[in-house]
Short mmCIF file of C-alpha atoms in Angstrom, two decimals:
data_model
loop_
_atom_site.label_atom_id
_atom_site.label_comp_id
_atom_site.label_asym_id
_atom_site.label_seq_id
_atom_site.Cartn_x
_atom_site.Cartn_y
_atom_site.Cartn_z
CA MET A 204 112.93 104.43 78.72
CA GLU A 205 114.27 100.92 78.27
CA PHE A 206 113.77 97.49 79.82
CA TYR A 207 116.81 95.38 80.58
CA PHE A 208 116.06 91.87 81.80
CA LEU A 209 118.59 90.53 84.30
CA GLY A 210 116.73 87.28 84.89
CA THR A 211 113.74 85.61 83.24
CA ASN A 212 113.52 82.17 84.87
CA ALA A 213 110.98 80.94 87.40
CA GLY A 214 111.88 79.28 90.69
CA VAL A 215 115.58 78.51 90.36
CA PRO A 216 118.40 79.71 88.10
CA THR A 217 119.52 77.57 85.17
CA ILE A 218 122.65 77.66 83.03
CA GLN A 219 120.72 79.63 80.41
CA ARG A 220 118.66 81.99 82.58
CA ASN A 221 118.89 83.62 85.99
CA VAL A 222 115.87 84.15 88.25
CA THR A 223 113.70 87.23 88.10
CA SER A 224 114.96 90.79 87.95
CA ILE A 225 113.94 93.59 85.60
CA ALA A 226 115.68 96.94 85.22
CA LEU A 227 113.82 99.97 83.90
CA ARG A 228 116.26 102.60 82.66
CA LEU A 229 114.94 106.16 82.81
CA LEU A 230 117.19 107.92 80.33
CA GLU A 231 116.10 111.43 79.37
CA GLU A 232 113.57 111.42 82.19
CA ARG A 233 115.95 111.37 85.17
CA ARG A 234 119.18 109.53 84.30
CA SER A 235 118.47 106.77 86.77
CA MET A 236 117.40 103.15 87.00
CA TRP A 237 114.62 101.32 88.80
CA LEU A 238 114.75 97.60 89.60
CA PHE A 239 111.78 95.25 89.84
CA ASP A 240 112.57 92.16 91.90
CA CYS A 241 116.04 90.99 92.79
CA GLY A 242 116.51 87.25 92.59
CA GLU A 243 119.69 85.50 93.65
CA GLY A 244 122.66 86.46 91.46
CA THR A 245 121.18 89.74 90.26
CA GLN A 246 124.30 91.74 91.14
CA GLN A 247 126.42 89.35 89.06
CA GLU A 248 124.10 89.86 86.10
CA VAL A 249 124.45 93.63 86.59
CA LEU A 250 128.24 93.24 86.26
CA ARG A 251 127.68 91.57 82.87
CA SER A 252 125.44 94.42 81.75
CA PRO A 253 125.75 98.12 80.82
CA LEU A 254 123.81 99.01 83.98
CA LYS A 255 125.34 100.91 86.88
CA LEU A 256 124.22 100.40 90.46
CA SER A 257 125.31 103.96 91.21
CA ARG A 258 122.26 105.08 89.20
CA LEU A 259 119.86 102.78 91.01
CA GLU A 260 117.15 104.94 92.57
CA LYS A 261 114.30 102.59 93.50
CA ILE A 262 113.69 98.86 93.92
CA PHE A 263 110.20 97.37 93.80
CA ILE A 264 109.74 93.85 95.17
CA THR A 265 106.59 92.09 93.96
CA HIS A 266 106.53 89.37 96.64
CA LEU A 267 108.72 87.63 99.17
CA HIS A 268 109.49 84.35 97.40
CA GLY A 269 113.21 83.65 97.18
CA ASP A 270 113.50 83.77 93.38
CA HIS A 271 112.40 87.41 93.57
CA LEU A 272 114.23 88.40 96.74
CA PHE A 273 117.37 86.44 97.62
CA GLY A 274 119.70 88.75 95.67
CA LEU A 275 118.64 91.87 97.55
CA PRO A 276 121.00 91.89 100.59
CA GLY A 277 124.08 91.33 98.45
CA LEU A 278 123.09 93.96 95.92
CA LEU A 279 122.37 96.54 98.62
CA SER A 280 125.71 95.83 100.25
CA SER A 281 127.68 95.92 97.00
CA ARG A 282 126.05 99.10 95.68
CA ALA A 283 128.33 101.29 97.81
CA TYR A 284 131.42 99.65 96.29
CA GLN A 285 130.15 100.52 92.82
CA GLY A 286 129.83 104.23 93.45
CA GLY A 287 126.33 104.26 94.90
CA THR A 288 126.11 107.12 97.39
CA THR A 289 122.69 108.59 96.59
CA PRO A 290 119.56 107.60 98.57
CA LEU A 291 117.82 104.37 97.61
CA THR A 292 114.22 103.38 98.36
CA VAL A 293 113.00 99.78 98.41
CA TYR A 294 109.25 99.09 98.18
CA GLY A 295 107.59 95.77 98.92
CA PRO A 296 105.09 93.78 100.96
CA PRO A 297 105.06 93.60 104.77
CA GLY A 298 108.00 91.51 106.00
CA LEU A 299 110.46 93.15 103.60
CA LYS A 300 111.87 95.49 106.26
CA GLN A 301 112.53 92.63 108.68
CA TYR A 302 114.20 90.57 105.94
CA ILE A 303 116.54 93.37 104.86
CA GLU A 304 117.45 94.57 108.33
CA LEU A 305 118.04 91.03 109.62
CA SER A 306 120.17 90.05 106.62
CA LEU A 307 122.31 93.18 106.73
CA GLY A 308 122.51 93.15 110.54
CA ILE A 309 123.65 89.55 110.97
CA SER A 310 126.22 89.92 108.18
CA GLN A 311 127.37 93.26 109.66
CA SER A 312 127.02 94.85 106.24
CA ARG A 313 127.61 98.58 106.15
CA ILE A 314 125.46 100.80 103.96
CA ASN A 315 127.00 104.22 103.46
CA TYR A 316 123.98 105.71 101.71
CA GLN A 317 120.45 106.48 102.88
CA LEU A 318 118.33 103.34 102.58
CA HIS A 319 114.58 103.76 102.90
CA ILE A 320 112.31 100.71 103.15
CA VAL A 321 108.62 101.23 102.38
CA GLU A 322 106.27 98.37 103.11
CA HIS A 323 102.87 98.55 101.44
CA THR A 324 99.66 96.65 100.82
CA GLY A 325 98.84 98.34 97.54
CA GLY A 326 97.55 101.78 96.58
CA LEU A 327 99.45 104.91 95.58
CA LEU A 328 103.14 104.58 96.47
CA PHE A 329 104.37 107.95 95.28
CA ASP A 330 103.75 110.80 92.87
CA ASP A 331 106.65 113.18 92.27
CA GLY A 332 105.09 115.15 89.41
CA GLN A 333 107.07 113.20 86.83
CA PHE A 334 105.98 109.65 87.63
CA ARG A 335 103.15 108.13 89.63
CA VAL A 336 103.44 104.55 90.88
CA GLU A 337 100.47 102.52 92.08
CA SER A 338 100.24 98.92 93.23
CA ALA A 339 97.55 96.28 93.66
CA LEU A 340 97.32 92.75 95.05
CA LEU A 341 97.39 89.83 92.61
CA ASP A 342 96.50 86.14 93.10
CA HIS A 343 99.48 84.05 94.24
CA ARG A 344 100.34 81.62 97.08
CA ILE A 345 101.58 84.56 99.14
CA ASP A 346 100.77 88.26 98.75
CA SER A 347 102.12 89.30 95.36
CA TYR A 348 101.75 92.76 93.87
CA GLY A 349 101.79 94.38 90.48
CA TYR A 350 103.07 97.89 89.80
CA ARG A 351 101.65 100.51 87.45
CA ILE A 352 104.05 103.31 86.49
CA VAL A 353 102.42 106.35 84.91
CA GLU A 354 104.61 108.93 83.19
CA MET A 355 103.05 112.37 83.38
CA ASP A 356 102.25 114.19 80.14
CA LYS A 357 105.09 116.35 78.86
CA PRO A 358 104.77 119.89 77.46
CA GLY A 359 104.36 120.12 73.70
CA LYS A 360 107.02 121.43 71.35
CA LEU A 361 107.78 125.13 71.32
CA ASN A 362 106.88 127.07 68.18
CA GLN A 363 110.39 128.33 67.47
CA GLU A 364 109.34 130.25 64.38
CA LEU A 365 106.87 132.30 66.41
CA LEU A 366 109.39 132.84 69.20
CA GLU A 367 111.96 134.12 66.72
CA ARG A 368 109.46 136.74 65.54
CA TYR A 369 109.45 138.04 69.10
CA GLY A 370 113.24 138.04 69.08
CA ILE A 371 113.50 135.16 71.55
CA LYS A 372 116.39 132.76 71.05
CA PRO A 373 116.96 129.38 72.74
CA GLY A 374 117.83 129.93 76.39
CA PRO A 375 116.24 130.50 79.80
CA VAL A 376 113.01 131.92 78.34
CA TYR A 377 112.40 128.63 76.54
CA GLY A 378 112.68 126.82 79.84
CA LYS A 379 110.22 129.14 81.57
CA LEU A 380 107.62 128.67 78.86
CA LYS A 381 108.05 124.89 78.97
CA ARG A 382 107.50 125.00 82.73
CA GLY A 383 104.21 126.83 82.19
CA GLU A 384 105.43 130.32 83.09
CA SER A 385 104.44 133.45 81.18
CA VAL A 386 107.21 135.81 80.08
CA GLU A 387 107.33 139.46 79.08
CA VAL A 388 108.88 140.20 75.68
CA GLU A 389 109.87 143.42 73.91
CA GLY A 390 107.21 146.07 73.93
CA GLY A 391 105.78 144.84 77.22
CA VAL A 392 103.83 142.03 75.56
CA MET A 393 103.10 139.06 77.79
CA LEU A 394 103.70 135.73 76.11
CA HIS A 395 101.82 132.79 77.61
CA PRO A 396 102.76 129.10 77.28
CA GLN A 397 99.53 128.25 75.49
CA ASP A 398 100.49 130.77 72.79
CA VAL A 399 103.70 128.98 71.81
CA LEU A 400 103.37 125.36 72.93
CA GLY A 401 101.94 122.53 70.88
CA ALA A 402 99.74 119.76 72.22
CA PRO A 403 101.20 117.96 75.27
CA LYS A 404 103.06 114.71 74.64
CA LYS A 405 101.13 111.86 76.21
CA GLY A 406 102.97 110.05 78.96
CA ARG A 407 103.53 106.30 78.81
CA ILE A 408 102.14 103.68 81.17
CA ILE A 409 104.17 100.65 82.20
CA THR A 410 102.73 97.72 84.12
CA ILE A 411 105.01 95.13 85.75
CA LEU A 412 103.20 92.25 87.40
CA GLY A 413 104.42 89.80 90.02
CA ASP A 414 103.60 86.09 90.03
CA THR A 415 99.87 85.56 89.65
CA ARG A 416 96.99 83.48 88.45
CA PRO A 417 94.62 85.33 86.10
CA CYS A 418 92.71 87.88 88.18
CA LEU A 419 90.88 91.19 87.82
CA ASN A 420 93.75 93.31 89.13
CA THR A 421 96.06 92.23 86.30
CA VAL A 422 93.65 93.94 83.91
CA VAL A 423 93.09 96.94 86.19
CA LEU A 424 96.81 97.59 86.54
CA ALA A 425 97.43 97.06 82.83
CA GLN A 426 94.50 99.20 81.61
CA ASP A 427 95.62 101.12 78.49
CA ALA A 428 99.27 100.39 79.34
CA THR A 429 101.91 101.12 76.74
CA VAL A 430 103.66 97.93 77.86
CA VAL A 431 102.65 95.21 80.28
CA VAL A 432 105.21 92.73 81.63
CA HIS A 433 103.41 89.54 82.63
CA GLU A 434 104.61 86.16 83.83
CA ALA A 435 104.13 83.27 81.39
CA THR A 436 105.43 80.31 83.35
CA PHE A 437 103.82 77.57 81.23
CA LEU A 438 102.21 76.76 77.91
CA HIS A 439 98.43 76.58 78.14
CA GLU A 440 98.49 72.78 77.81
CA LEU A 441 99.72 72.96 81.43
CA ALA A 442 96.97 75.32 82.57
CA ASP A 443 96.02 72.96 85.43
CA THR A 444 99.63 72.95 86.65
CA ALA A 445 99.78 76.73 86.36
CA TYR A 446 96.61 77.05 88.44
CA GLU A 447 97.88 74.62 91.08
CA TYR A 448 101.07 76.64 91.54
CA HIS A 449 99.33 80.03 91.28
CA HIS A 450 100.90 81.01 87.96
CA SER A 451 99.75 81.96 84.47
CA THR A 452 100.19 80.54 80.99
CA ALA A 453 101.33 82.45 77.92
CA LEU A 454 97.76 82.38 76.61
CA GLN A 455 96.42 83.83 79.86
CA ALA A 456 99.04 86.60 79.80
CA ALA A 457 97.94 87.49 76.28
CA GLU A 458 94.27 87.46 77.28
CA ALA A 459 95.02 89.88 80.12
CA ALA A 460 96.90 92.24 77.79
CA LYS A 461 94.06 92.15 75.29
CA ALA A 462 91.38 92.73 77.92
CA ALA A 463 93.34 95.71 79.28
CA GLY A 464 93.77 97.34 75.87
CA ALA A 465 97.56 97.32 76.30
CA GLY A 466 99.88 98.24 73.49
CA GLN A 467 102.54 95.58 73.96
CA LEU A 468 103.03 92.43 76.05
CA ILE A 469 106.43 91.23 77.26
CA MET A 470 106.42 87.76 78.80
CA THR A 471 108.90 86.54 81.41
CA HIS A 472 109.26 84.11 84.39
CA PHE A 473 109.57 80.95 82.30
CA SER A 474 109.55 77.43 83.69
CA SER A 475 112.89 75.58 83.65
CA ARG A 476 111.30 72.93 81.43
CA TYR A 477 111.78 75.37 78.53
CA LYS A 478 115.56 75.24 78.23
CA ASP A 479 116.35 78.05 75.78
CA GLN A 480 114.82 80.71 73.54
CA GLU A 481 114.08 78.12 70.86
CA GLN A 482 112.00 76.05 73.29
CA LEU A 483 110.19 79.23 74.35
CA GLN A 484 108.93 79.90 70.81
CA PRO A 485 105.68 77.92 71.33
CA LEU A 486 104.83 80.27 74.22
CA LEU A 487 105.32 83.22 71.89
CA GLU A 488 103.17 81.65 69.18
CA GLU A 489 100.47 80.87 71.73
CA ALA A 490 100.40 84.44 73.01
CA ARG A 491 100.42 85.96 69.52
CA SER A 492 97.38 83.90 68.56
CA VAL A 493 95.45 86.14 70.98
CA PHE A 494 97.60 89.28 71.23
CA PRO A 495 99.86 89.78 68.18
CA ASN A 496 102.14 92.40 69.74
CA SER A 497 103.67 89.92 72.19
CA LEU A 498 107.38 89.47 72.90
CA LEU A 499 109.56 87.13 74.93
CA ALA A 500 111.89 88.73 77.44
CA GLU A 501 115.52 87.70 76.89
CA GLN A 502 118.35 88.21 79.33
CA HIS A 503 120.83 91.00 78.53
CA VAL A 504 118.71 92.32 75.67
CA LEU A 505 117.44 95.91 75.73
CA LEU A 506 113.78 96.43 74.89
CA PRO A 507 112.83 100.11 74.39
CA VAL A 508 109.54 101.31 75.81
CA PRO A 509 107.61 102.51 72.74
CA ASP A 510 106.46 106.10 72.46
CA ILE A 511 102.72 106.63 72.40
CA GLY A 512 101.41 106.00 68.90
CA SER A 513 104.54 104.25 67.64
#
């Protein structure tokens, strides 16, 4: 899995950074892409990236402020022109359905794929046996949600040496054992998955948070996360400003990651007062003083999701 940041700025776009949108590429897992927020200009950033809207499977909107939402109608409309024919589901707070349907209806946009809109107020959004996604309310000026994506544990590695002793070569039998099915081998012996599979590979946990002040649910959603993506709109010297506008500082993002026992923190949603990556370095230093494994999101830069234990 990989993160690809299509926008990292707060409020309005700047010459250096677009407003918020995060792509999560699911490579081996399902050859698809999920999008978290869709600020104005997101589809243009996609065109400058290696991402393909035809592989877009799900969109998760954290809240209904324009810098997280205004790019959605255009992207939905353009997806069909970029080979997107498979169903697409959009999740977000109440009001999202009205916004999408009104925007597409007035503009007479035609969607030639199945579009599902799921409004929620938190809780379990889906569990398909491969991933489970949960959401919870944060603390912002309007209802803003964070998302917790849990990858299910994967079967352990097959003991190929043992399988070869039974005369089993790579093929359909391997697949059955990996799926937890027992198979009969020569001599009528039943071979069970637990006989030939190693310990399961622990699934990763990814937490992506919307705009928020520090609150309990940031820690709950990020508990034991492999990676947590947290807004860091200001340096902590502007903590009063952050509180007034219902945002967090880099230091507060780091404190949340530490309290949750997360493995890695990626900060995004930076104020326009920090013009470029060089001016963002103090935010990184501030976060690392509390949580050393902190990173700054950067547009059009891939950030792999670490494997457990790496």
